Amino acid sequence: MPDLRPAGILATGSYTPTRVLTNFDLEKMVDTSDEWIRTRTGIVERRIADEETVTSDLAFLAAEAALADAGMAASDLDAIMVATVTPDMFFPCTASLLQHRLGASVAAFDILVGCTGFVYALAVAREMISSHAYNHILVVGAETLSKITDWEDRSTCVLFGDAAGAAIVGPVPEGRGILGYSLGNDGSNADALKIPAGGSGLPASHETVDQRLHYLAMNGPEVFKFAVRAMIDSSEEAVRKAGVQMTDISLVIPHQANLRIVDAAAKRFHLPSDRFVRNGDRYGNTSAATISSFGAGLSWGSLVLRW
Ligand code: ACO
């Protein structure tokens, strides 16, 4: 068995739909206001896919951009993973549809861990490469959350956006790449964020459609409380496992669910505010399409990279 080798992100790509939905547009759809959304979430606008566009379309465009960034062809890949809570359909998995579209004849599977899916997928890819099982893995986080959003529910419809992000994960020089990660889950809180119907627990019926049970349902304040704690604890664990100090971190890429959660984490980490990426104002919460640290499960995950 050869020694474990370091693995990291070699290239990235992303895609967002062009249609912009602003807070002012939402004012015309539900009983809300730009002021409420800005002050409670920090979100100003989000991107929304059109009716014909599905998650694998966004995934494909982000994947193509990542391959171009890497100077690689799809035939150079050894595996494809897609993290999503909005697959094109229940099955086959979205990675399978993406694999066919890219023309790569490789292993392909989805990871379903809510907003934490991309971090989980990167961690799995790292281990598959570290062990020499594979050389180059395409990891995509892609969501069309607009398709599972209840556009009559003001407590959720103001929060989400559609997007895809892709990374090519491969071997990197010693001391670089994914240095450590922290993953976790607390299923006792599973009810706080879910799509109630459509699975084996509550199959689709006229009643489930009438009761709007096929849309994302969330206990916002419950998730908020959990999110602040999870983001802090899991980041601290990942930093510890990477063998570095929090003050060594030059850039934090937090999940953009709510910019108040990012502010709370920034305060706790005692890092200058400009070390935190903030783009939630323009894109909202794009779930697995962002790097992330908490989500449905309820789950959490963080990883430390040396670029
Ligand atoms: N516009 C106006 N008023 C609203 C809106 C809205 N869009 N939404 C809710 N309200 C009202 C409520 O009805 C409530 O009114 P009441 O006091 O008369 O009952 C009041 O505003 C306060 O509601 P809260 O839900 O307590 O508001 P809060 O400050 O907690 O903000 C929010 C809600 C933004 C959802 C927040 O709880 C949050 O960000 N939670 C975390 C969400 C999250 O991080 N999800 C991540 C995972 S997503 C995934 O995995 C796919």
mmCIF file of C-alpha atoms and ligand atoms in Angstrom:
data_model
loop_
_atom_site.group_PDB
_atom_site.id
_atom_site.type_symbol
_atom_site.label_atom_id
_atom_site.label_comp_id
_atom_site.label_asym_id
_atom_site.label_seq_id
_atom_site.Cartn_x
_atom_site.Cartn_y
_atom_site.Cartn_z
ATOM 1 C CA MET A 1 0.000 0.000 0.000
ATOM 2 C CA PRO A 2 1.642 3.314 -1.059
ATOM 3 C CA ASP A 3 1.792 6.252 1.407
ATOM 4 C CA LEU A 4 -1.188 8.591 1.570
ATOM 5 C CA ARG A 5 -0.685 11.565 -0.727
ATOM 6 C CA PRO A 6 -1.985 15.132 -0.352
ATOM 7 C CA ALA A 7 -5.032 16.153 -2.388
ATOM 8 C CA GLY A 8 -6.513 19.553 -3.111
ATOM 9 C CA ILE A 9 -8.487 21.693 -5.503
ATOM 10 C CA LEU A 10 -6.694 22.088 -8.850
ATOM 11 C CA ALA A 11 -9.275 24.232 -10.649
ATOM 12 C CA THR A 12 -12.758 25.685 -10.205
ATOM 13 C CA GLY A 13 -15.753 26.793 -12.258
ATOM 14 C CA SER A 14 -19.168 28.214 -11.538
ATOM 15 C CA TYR A 15 -22.413 29.144 -13.205
ATOM 16 C CA THR A 16 -25.405 31.225 -12.146
ATOM 17 C CA PRO A 17 -28.593 31.775 -14.140
ATOM 18 C CA THR A 18 -28.910 35.257 -15.621
ATOM 19 C CA ARG A 19 -32.388 36.057 -14.282
ATOM 20 C CA VAL A 20 -32.217 38.259 -11.175
ATOM 21 C CA LEU A 21 -35.026 38.286 -8.603
ATOM 22 C CA THR A 22 -34.765 41.323 -6.311
ATOM 23 C CA ASN A 23 -36.308 41.975 -2.914
ATOM 24 C CA PHE A 24 -38.561 44.505 -4.648
ATOM 25 C CA ASP A 25 -39.816 41.753 -6.983
ATOM 26 C CA LEU A 26 -40.611 39.651 -3.903
ATOM 27 C CA GLU A 27 -42.572 42.540 -2.357
ATOM 28 C CA LYS A 28 -45.033 42.041 -5.212
ATOM 29 C CA MET A 29 -45.320 38.288 -4.607
ATOM 30 C CA VAL A 30 -45.659 37.911 -0.800
ATOM 31 C CA ASP A 31 -46.209 40.118 2.250
ATOM 32 C CA THR A 32 -42.583 41.173 2.767
ATOM 33 C CA SER A 33 -40.329 44.185 2.310
ATOM 34 C CA ASP A 34 -36.856 44.911 1.004
ATOM 35 C CA GLU A 35 -36.090 46.402 4.421
ATOM 36 C CA TRP A 36 -37.102 43.198 6.303
ATOM 37 C CA ILE A 37 -35.106 40.919 4.004
ATOM 38 C CA ARG A 38 -31.985 43.131 4.057
ATOM 39 C CA THR A 39 -31.892 43.608 7.805
ATOM 40 C CA ARG A 40 -32.800 40.002 8.753
ATOM 41 C CA THR A 41 -30.702 38.190 6.122
ATOM 42 C CA GLY A 42 -28.415 40.615 4.250
ATOM 43 C CA ILE A 43 -29.849 39.372 0.934
ATOM 44 C CA VAL A 44 -30.623 41.936 -1.779
ATOM 45 C CA GLU A 45 -31.150 39.743 -4.845
ATOM 46 C CA ARG A 46 -30.785 36.151 -6.018
ATOM 47 C CA ARG A 47 -30.548 34.273 -9.355
ATOM 48 C CA ILE A 48 -33.429 32.093 -10.512
ATOM 49 C CA ALA A 49 -33.327 29.451 -13.253
ATOM 50 C CA ASP A 50 -36.017 29.536 -15.918
ATOM 51 C CA GLU A 51 -38.690 26.851 -16.105
ATOM 52 C CA GLU A 52 -36.861 24.576 -18.568
ATOM 53 C CA THR A 53 -33.501 24.700 -16.780
ATOM 54 C CA VAL A 54 -32.724 21.806 -14.444
ATOM 55 C CA THR A 55 -29.979 21.234 -11.893
ATOM 56 C CA SER A 56 -27.849 19.123 -14.266
ATOM 57 C CA ASP A 57 -27.817 22.052 -16.741
ATOM 58 C CA LEU A 58 -26.226 24.320 -14.132
ATOM 59 C CA ALA A 59 -23.894 21.490 -13.053
ATOM 60 C CA PHE A 60 -22.788 20.918 -16.650
ATOM 61 C CA LEU A 61 -21.909 24.578 -17.253
ATOM 62 C CA ALA A 62 -19.974 24.833 -13.982
ATOM 63 C CA ALA A 63 -18.182 21.530 -14.727
ATOM 64 C CA GLU A 64 -17.168 22.697 -18.204
ATOM 65 C CA ALA A 65 -15.749 25.890 -16.701
ATOM 66 C CA ALA A 66 -13.762 23.898 -14.118
ATOM 67 C CA LEU A 67 -12.373 21.544 -16.777
ATOM 68 C CA ALA A 68 -11.347 24.549 -18.891
ATOM 69 C CA ASP A 69 -9.699 26.144 -15.848
ATOM 70 C CA ALA A 70 -7.755 22.913 -15.279
ATOM 71 C CA GLY A 71 -6.880 22.525 -18.971
ATOM 72 C CA MET A 72 -8.383 19.036 -18.776
ATOM 73 C CA ALA A 73 -10.842 17.007 -20.840
ATOM 74 C CA ALA A 74 -13.740 15.037 -19.351
ATOM 75 C CA SER A 75 -11.846 11.875 -20.352
ATOM 76 C CA ASP A 76 -9.127 12.828 -17.815
ATOM 77 C CA LEU A 77 -11.605 12.384 -14.932
ATOM 78 C CA ASP A 78 -11.829 9.245 -12.790
ATOM 79 C CA ALA A 79 -15.056 10.029 -10.910
ATOM 80 C CA ILE A 80 -17.860 12.577 -10.650
ATOM 81 C CA MET A 81 -19.748 13.611 -7.522
ATOM 82 C CA VAL A 82 -22.701 15.980 -7.407
ATOM 83 C CA ALA A 83 -23.873 17.468 -4.109
ATOM 84 C CA THR A 84 -27.487 18.585 -4.377
ATOM 85 C CA VAL A 85 -30.889 18.608 -2.656
ATOM 86 C CA THR A 86 -32.586 19.453 -5.946
ATOM 87 C CA PRO A 87 -31.729 16.541 -8.263
ATOM 88 C CA ASP A 88 -33.342 16.547 -11.721
ATOM 89 C CA MET A 89 -35.416 13.624 -10.439
ATOM 90 C CA PHE A 90 -35.404 11.199 -7.504
ATOM 91 C CA PHE A 91 -33.221 8.823 -9.509
ATOM 92 C CA PRO A 92 -31.066 8.294 -11.498
ATOM 93 C CA CYS A 93 -28.667 10.568 -9.668
ATOM 94 C CA THR A 94 -27.749 13.930 -11.175
ATOM 95 C CA ALA A 95 -24.080 12.872 -11.376
ATOM 96 C CA SER A 96 -25.159 10.142 -13.787
ATOM 97 C CA LEU A 97 -26.878 12.678 -16.067
ATOM 98 C CA LEU A 98 -23.827 14.930 -15.857
ATOM 99 C CA GLN A 99 -21.468 12.040 -16.613
ATOM 100 C CA HIS A 100 -23.368 11.254 -19.811
ATOM 101 C CA ARG A 101 -23.471 14.885 -20.885
ATOM 102 C CA LEU A 102 -19.745 15.365 -20.299
ATOM 103 C CA GLY A 103 -18.984 12.134 -22.135
ATOM 104 C CA ALA A 104 -16.840 10.800 -19.285
ATOM 105 C CA SER A 105 -17.081 7.069 -18.738
ATOM 106 C CA VAL A 106 -16.471 7.070 -14.976
ATOM 107 C CA ALA A 107 -17.961 6.385 -11.532
ATOM 108 C CA ALA A 108 -20.696 8.916 -10.736
ATOM 109 C CA PHE A 109 -22.789 9.453 -7.617
ATOM 110 C CA ASP A 110 -24.691 12.116 -5.682
ATOM 111 C CA ILE A 111 -24.185 13.285 -2.119
ATOM 112 C CA LEU A 112 -27.293 14.481 -0.314
ATOM 113 C CA VAL A 113 -26.346 16.386 2.842
ATOM 114 C CA GLY A 114 -28.216 19.661 2.331
ATOM 115 C CA CYS A 115 -26.111 22.791 2.241
ATOM 116 C CA THR A 116 -23.149 20.842 3.646
ATOM 117 C CA GLY A 117 -23.025 18.551 0.603
ATOM 118 C CA PHE A 118 -20.134 20.266 -1.159
ATOM 119 C CA VAL A 119 -17.875 20.040 1.894
ATOM 120 C CA TYR A 120 -18.774 16.354 2.369
ATOM 121 C CA ALA A 121 -18.054 15.671 -1.314
ATOM 122 C CA LEU A 122 -14.668 17.416 -1.163
ATOM 123 C CA ALA A 123 -13.743 15.354 1.906
ATOM 124 C CA VAL A 124 -14.730 12.091 0.163
ATOM 125 C CA ALA A 125 -12.785 13.104 -2.975
ATOM 126 C CA ARG A 126 -9.737 13.916 -0.875
ATOM 127 C CA GLU A 127 -9.739 10.438 0.673
ATOM 128 C CA MET A 128 -10.223 8.704 -2.704
ATOM 129 C CA ILE A 129 -7.224 10.582 -4.098
ATOM 130 C CA SER A 130 -5.063 10.336 -0.971
ATOM 131 C CA SER A 131 -5.463 6.545 -1.060
ATOM 132 C CA HIS A 132 -4.345 6.473 -4.748
ATOM 133 C CA ALA A 133 -7.694 4.938 -5.749
ATOM 134 C CA TYR A 134 -8.344 7.816 -8.196
ATOM 135 C CA ASN A 135 -6.370 10.708 -9.646
ATOM 136 C CA HIS A 136 -8.855 13.379 -10.720
ATOM 137 C CA ILE A 137 -12.367 13.810 -9.366
ATOM 138 C CA LEU A 138 -14.947 16.360 -10.452
ATOM 139 C CA VAL A 139 -16.962 17.649 -7.490
ATOM 140 C CA VAL A 140 -20.007 19.772 -8.284
ATOM 141 C CA GLY A 141 -22.446 21.504 -5.947
ATOM 142 C CA ALA A 142 -25.529 22.444 -7.948
ATOM 143 C CA GLU A 143 -28.998 23.608 -6.945
ATOM 144 C CA THR A 144 -32.213 24.884 -8.443
ATOM 145 C CA LEU A 145 -33.777 25.639 -5.075
ATOM 146 C CA SER A 146 -36.356 27.806 -6.820
ATOM 147 C CA LYS A 147 -38.016 24.537 -7.925
ATOM 148 C CA ILE A 148 -38.652 23.355 -4.353
ATOM 149 C CA THR A 149 -39.459 26.793 -2.930
ATOM 150 C CA ASP A 150 -43.007 27.585 -1.868
ATOM 151 C CA TRP A 151 -43.430 30.975 -3.516
ATOM 152 C CA GLU A 152 -46.391 31.664 -1.195
ATOM 153 C CA ASP A 153 -44.325 31.176 1.983
ATOM 154 C CA ARG A 154 -42.583 34.436 2.875
ATOM 155 C CA SER A 155 -40.563 32.784 5.637
ATOM 156 C CA THR A 156 -38.568 30.735 3.097
ATOM 157 C CA CYS A 157 -38.998 32.134 -0.425
ATOM 158 C CA VAL A 158 -36.874 35.212 0.273
ATOM 159 C CA LEU A 159 -33.832 33.153 1.231
ATOM 160 C CA PHE A 160 -32.788 30.928 -1.647
ATOM 161 C CA GLY A 161 -31.137 31.204 -5.060
ATOM 162 C CA ASP A 162 -29.993 28.918 -7.900
ATOM 163 C CA ALA A 163 -26.322 28.283 -8.777
ATOM 164 C CA ALA A 164 -23.608 25.706 -9.386
ATOM 165 C CA GLY A 165 -19.960 25.517 -8.368
ATOM 166 C CA ALA A 166 -17.447 22.891 -9.525
ATOM 167 C CA ALA A 167 -13.970 21.840 -8.452
ATOM 168 C CA ILE A 168 -11.422 19.443 -9.921
ATOM 169 C CA VAL A 169 -9.773 17.624 -7.026
ATOM 170 C CA GLY A 170 -6.418 15.941 -7.576
ATOM 171 C CA PRO A 171 -2.931 15.290 -6.143
ATOM 172 C CA VAL A 172 -0.999 18.357 -4.937
ATOM 173 C CA PRO A 173 2.534 18.938 -3.603
ATOM 174 C CA GLU A 174 3.317 18.006 0.022
ATOM 175 C CA GLY A 175 1.992 20.549 2.553
ATOM 176 C CA ARG A 176 -0.751 21.835 0.231
ATOM 177 C CA GLY A 177 -4.390 20.978 -0.471
ATOM 178 C CA ILE A 178 -7.035 19.845 2.032
ATOM 179 C CA LEU A 179 -5.165 19.799 5.342
ATOM 180 C CA GLY A 180 -8.061 18.767 7.567
ATOM 181 C CA TYR A 181 -11.830 18.704 7.839
ATOM 182 C CA SER A 182 -14.696 18.348 10.281
ATOM 183 C CA LEU A 183 -18.000 16.684 9.327
ATOM 184 C CA GLY A 184 -21.021 16.036 11.516
ATOM 185 C CA ASN A 185 -24.738 15.512 11.739
ATOM 186 C CA ASP A 186 -27.526 15.655 14.322
ATOM 187 C CA GLY A 187 -30.581 13.764 13.065
ATOM 188 C CA SER A 188 -32.575 14.641 16.184
ATOM 189 C CA ASN A 189 -33.118 18.015 14.517
ATOM 190 C CA ALA A 190 -34.075 16.554 11.126
ATOM 191 C CA ASP A 191 -37.564 18.076 11.220
ATOM 192 C CA ALA A 192 -36.205 21.618 11.318
ATOM 193 C CA LEU A 193 -35.453 21.580 7.583
ATOM 194 C CA LYS A 194 -37.032 19.155 5.143
ATOM 195 C CA ILE A 195 -39.350 18.434 2.229
ATOM 196 C CA PRO A 196 -42.119 16.612 4.104
ATOM 197 C CA ALA A 197 -43.632 14.544 1.251
ATOM 198 C CA GLY A 198 -42.616 12.656 -1.871
ATOM 199 C CA GLY A 199 -40.449 10.010 -0.186
ATOM 200 C CA SER A 200 -41.360 6.573 1.170
ATOM 201 C CA GLY A 201 -42.568 8.170 4.436
ATOM 202 C CA LEU A 202 -45.274 10.214 2.773
ATOM 203 C CA PRO A 203 -45.613 9.327 -0.926
ATOM 204 C CA ALA A 204 -47.053 11.874 -3.332
ATOM 205 C CA SER A 205 -50.859 12.090 -3.358
ATOM 206 C CA HIS A 206 -53.525 14.686 -4.111
ATOM 207 C CA GLU A 207 -53.533 15.541 -0.382
ATOM 208 C CA THR A 208 -49.761 16.111 -0.181
ATOM 209 C CA VAL A 209 -49.945 18.407 -3.195
ATOM 210 C CA ASP A 210 -52.977 20.287 -1.809
ATOM 211 C CA GLN A 211 -51.189 20.725 1.521
ATOM 212 C CA ARG A 212 -48.042 22.036 -0.247
ATOM 213 C CA LEU A 213 -45.906 19.329 1.333
ATOM 214 C CA HIS A 214 -43.537 18.968 -1.623
ATOM 215 C CA TYR A 215 -41.860 22.278 -0.873
ATOM 216 C CA LEU A 216 -38.928 23.008 1.414
ATOM 217 C CA ALA A 217 -40.187 23.612 4.980
ATOM 218 C CA MET A 218 -37.961 25.186 7.608
ATOM 219 C CA ASN A 219 -38.063 26.262 11.228
ATOM 220 C CA GLY A 220 -35.902 29.356 10.604
ATOM 221 C CA PRO A 221 -35.139 30.417 14.184
ATOM 222 C CA GLU A 222 -34.275 26.797 15.161
ATOM 223 C CA VAL A 223 -31.874 26.455 12.205
ATOM 224 C CA PHE A 224 -30.398 29.895 12.957
ATOM 225 C CA LYS A 225 -29.517 28.930 16.544
ATOM 226 C CA PHE A 226 -27.969 25.671 15.386
ATOM 227 C CA ALA A 227 -26.122 27.308 12.475
ATOM 228 C CA VAL A 228 -24.119 29.800 14.528
ATOM 229 C CA ARG A 229 -22.923 27.073 16.918
ATOM 230 C CA ALA A 230 -22.228 24.567 14.108
ATOM 231 C CA MET A 231 -20.281 27.024 12.000
ATOM 232 C CA ILE A 232 -18.068 28.030 14.922
ATOM 233 C CA ASP A 233 -17.483 24.533 16.383
ATOM 234 C CA SER A 234 -16.883 22.821 13.065
ATOM 235 C CA SER A 235 -14.510 25.514 11.792
ATOM 236 C CA GLU A 236 -12.529 25.314 15.029
ATOM 237 C CA GLU A 237 -12.337 21.524 14.752
ATOM 238 C CA ALA A 238 -11.196 21.649 11.108
ATOM 239 C CA VAL A 239 -8.497 24.200 11.980
ATOM 240 C CA ARG A 240 -7.316 22.021 14.868
ATOM 241 C CA LYS A 241 -7.204 18.899 12.692
ATOM 242 C CA ALA A 242 -5.275 20.796 9.996
ATOM 243 C CA GLY A 243 -2.608 21.601 12.593
ATOM 244 C CA VAL A 244 -2.896 25.368 12.172
ATOM 245 C CA GLN A 245 -4.218 28.294 14.255
ATOM 246 C CA MET A 246 -7.354 30.332 13.530
ATOM 247 C CA THR A 247 -5.134 33.416 13.158
ATOM 248 C CA ASP A 248 -3.301 31.632 10.285
ATOM 249 C CA ILE A 249 -6.516 31.601 8.226
ATOM 250 C CA SER A 250 -6.266 34.222 5.474
ATOM 251 C CA LEU A 251 -9.711 33.662 3.915
ATOM 252 C CA VAL A 252 -12.935 32.194 5.312
ATOM 253 C CA ILE A 253 -15.568 31.104 2.771
ATOM 254 C CA PRO A 254 -18.675 30.669 4.905
ATOM 255 C CA HIS A 255 -22.094 29.414 3.858
ATOM 256 C CA GLN A 256 -24.146 32.455 2.837
ATOM 257 C CA ALA A 257 -27.461 31.381 4.417
ATOM 258 C CA ASN A 258 -27.748 34.573 6.414
ATOM 259 C CA LEU A 259 -25.104 37.281 6.662
ATOM 260 C CA ARG A 260 -25.943 37.709 10.357
ATOM 261 C CA ILE A 261 -24.621 34.160 10.897
ATOM 262 C CA VAL A 262 -21.388 35.117 9.078
ATOM 263 C CA ASP A 263 -21.062 38.224 11.286
ATOM 264 C CA ALA A 264 -21.517 36.126 14.436
ATOM 265 C CA ALA A 265 -18.779 33.708 13.320
ATOM 266 C CA ALA A 266 -16.423 36.568 12.362
ATOM 267 C CA LYS A 267 -16.799 38.023 15.849
ATOM 268 C CA ARG A 268 -16.029 34.709 17.520
ATOM 269 C CA PHE A 269 -12.955 33.945 15.386
ATOM 270 C CA HIS A 270 -11.389 37.368 16.137
ATOM 271 C CA LEU A 271 -10.452 37.695 12.462
ATOM 272 C CA PRO A 272 -10.674 40.940 10.469
ATOM 273 C CA SER A 273 -14.015 41.219 8.712
ATOM 274 C CA ASP A 274 -12.383 41.466 5.260
ATOM 275 C CA ARG A 275 -11.112 37.879 5.588
ATOM 276 C CA PHE A 276 -14.733 36.641 5.226
ATOM 277 C CA VAL A 277 -16.168 36.159 1.749
ATOM 278 C CA ARG A 278 -19.644 37.719 1.551
ATOM 279 C CA ASN A 279 -21.678 37.316 -1.628
ATOM 280 C CA GLY A 280 -25.031 36.307 -0.130
ATOM 281 C CA ASP A 281 -26.330 39.810 -0.809
ATOM 282 C CA ARG A 282 -26.206 39.026 -4.555
ATOM 283 C CA TYR A 283 -26.970 35.290 -4.594
ATOM 284 C CA GLY A 284 -28.870 34.367 -1.425
ATOM 285 C CA ASN A 285 -28.531 30.856 0.002
ATOM 286 C CA THR A 286 -27.549 28.506 -2.845
ATOM 287 C CA SER A 287 -27.266 25.429 -0.574
ATOM 288 C CA ALA A 288 -24.759 22.843 -1.877
ATOM 289 C CA ALA A 289 -23.585 25.252 -4.596
ATOM 290 C CA THR A 290 -21.641 27.170 -1.954
ATOM 291 C CA ILE A 291 -18.867 26.111 0.331
ATOM 292 C CA SER A 292 -20.731 25.543 3.494
ATOM 293 C CA SER A 293 -20.794 24.617 7.079
ATOM 294 C CA PHE A 294 -24.359 23.678 8.012
ATOM 295 C CA GLY A 295 -27.612 22.521 6.454
ATOM 296 C CA ALA A 296 -30.358 19.905 6.325
ATOM 297 C CA GLY A 297 -29.721 16.897 8.544
ATOM 298 C CA LEU A 298 -29.068 18.983 10.487
ATOM 299 C CA SER A 299 -25.515 18.666 9.260
ATOM 300 C CA TRP A 300 -22.266 20.611 9.429
ATOM 301 C CA GLY A 301 -18.862 20.547 7.794
ATOM 302 C CA SER A 302 -15.747 22.682 7.342
ATOM 303 C CA LEU A 303 -12.390 22.129 5.737
ATOM 304 C CA VAL A 304 -9.039 23.867 5.724
ATOM 305 C CA LEU A 305 -7.150 24.286 2.450
ATOM 306 C CA ARG A 306 -3.651 25.523 1.774
ATOM 307 C CA TRP A 307 -3.702 26.923 -1.761
HETATM 308 N N1 ACO B 1 -40.995 39.291 5.415
HETATM 309 C C1 ACO B 1 -41.573 39.912 6.448
HETATM 310 N N2 ACO B 1 -41.796 39.312 7.644
HETATM 311 C C2 ACO B 1 -41.394 38.020 7.750
HETATM 312 C C3 ACO B 1 -40.795 37.322 6.709
HETATM 313 C C4 ACO B 1 -40.580 38.000 5.493
HETATM 314 N N3 ACO B 1 -39.999 37.440 4.423
HETATM 315 N N4 ACO B 1 -40.507 36.059 7.115
HETATM 316 C C5 ACO B 1 -40.926 35.972 8.375
HETATM 317 N N5 ACO B 1 -41.481 37.157 8.780
HETATM 318 C C6 ACO B 1 -42.040 37.505 10.077
HETATM 319 C C7 ACO B 1 -42.520 36.312 10.852
HETATM 320 O O1 ACO B 1 -43.830 35.960 10.471
HETATM 321 C C8 ACO B 1 -42.445 36.829 12.261
HETATM 322 O O2 ACO B 1 -43.581 37.617 12.519
HETATM 323 P P1 ACO B 1 -44.302 37.585 13.950
HETATM 324 O O3 ACO B 1 -43.264 38.052 14.924
HETATM 325 O O4 ACO B 1 -45.431 38.518 13.761
HETATM 326 O O5 ACO B 1 -44.679 36.149 14.144
HETATM 327 C C9 ACO B 1 -41.222 37.757 12.258
HETATM 328 O O6 ACO B 1 -41.021 38.096 10.882
HETATM 329 C C10 ACO B 1 -39.969 37.135 12.808
HETATM 330 O O7 ACO B 1 -39.816 35.852 12.236
HETATM 331 P P2 ACO B 1 -38.596 34.916 12.591
HETATM 332 O O8 ACO B 1 -38.715 33.647 11.805
HETATM 333 O O9 ACO B 1 -38.451 34.817 14.080
HETATM 334 O O10 ACO B 1 -37.392 35.805 12.012
HETATM 335 P P3 ACO B 1 -35.849 35.606 12.172
HETATM 336 O O11 ACO B 1 -35.232 36.846 12.639
HETATM 337 O O12 ACO B 1 -35.506 34.328 12.878
HETATM 338 O O13 ACO B 1 -35.396 35.443 10.641
HETATM 339 C C11 ACO B 1 -34.740 33.743 9.082
HETATM 340 C C12 ACO B 1 -35.888 34.375 9.870
HETATM 341 C C13 ACO B 1 -34.139 34.804 8.180
HETATM 342 C C14 ACO B 1 -35.288 32.590 8.258
HETATM 343 C C15 ACO B 1 -33.661 33.250 10.069
HETATM 344 O O14 ACO B 1 -34.273 32.496 11.086
HETATM 345 C C16 ACO B 1 -32.604 32.404 9.425
HETATM 346 O O15 ACO B 1 -31.799 32.894 8.651
HETATM 347 N N6 ACO B 1 -32.533 31.096 9.780
HETATM 348 C C17 ACO B 1 -31.508 30.234 9.271
HETATM 349 C C18 ACO B 1 -31.868 29.708 7.946
HETATM 350 C C19 ACO B 1 -30.719 28.888 7.429
HETATM 351 O O16 ACO B 1 -29.591 29.152 7.765
HETATM 352 N N7 ACO B 1 -30.947 27.855 6.646
HETATM 353 C C20 ACO B 1 -29.778 27.104 6.217
HETATM 354 C C21 ACO B 1 -29.995 25.839 5.739
HETATM 355 S S1 ACO B 1 -30.854 25.874 4.213
HETATM 356 C C22 ACO B 1 -30.657 24.345 3.451
HETATM 357 O O17 ACO B 1 -30.043 23.434 3.947
HETATM 358 C C23 ACO B 1 -31.331 24.147 2.116
#
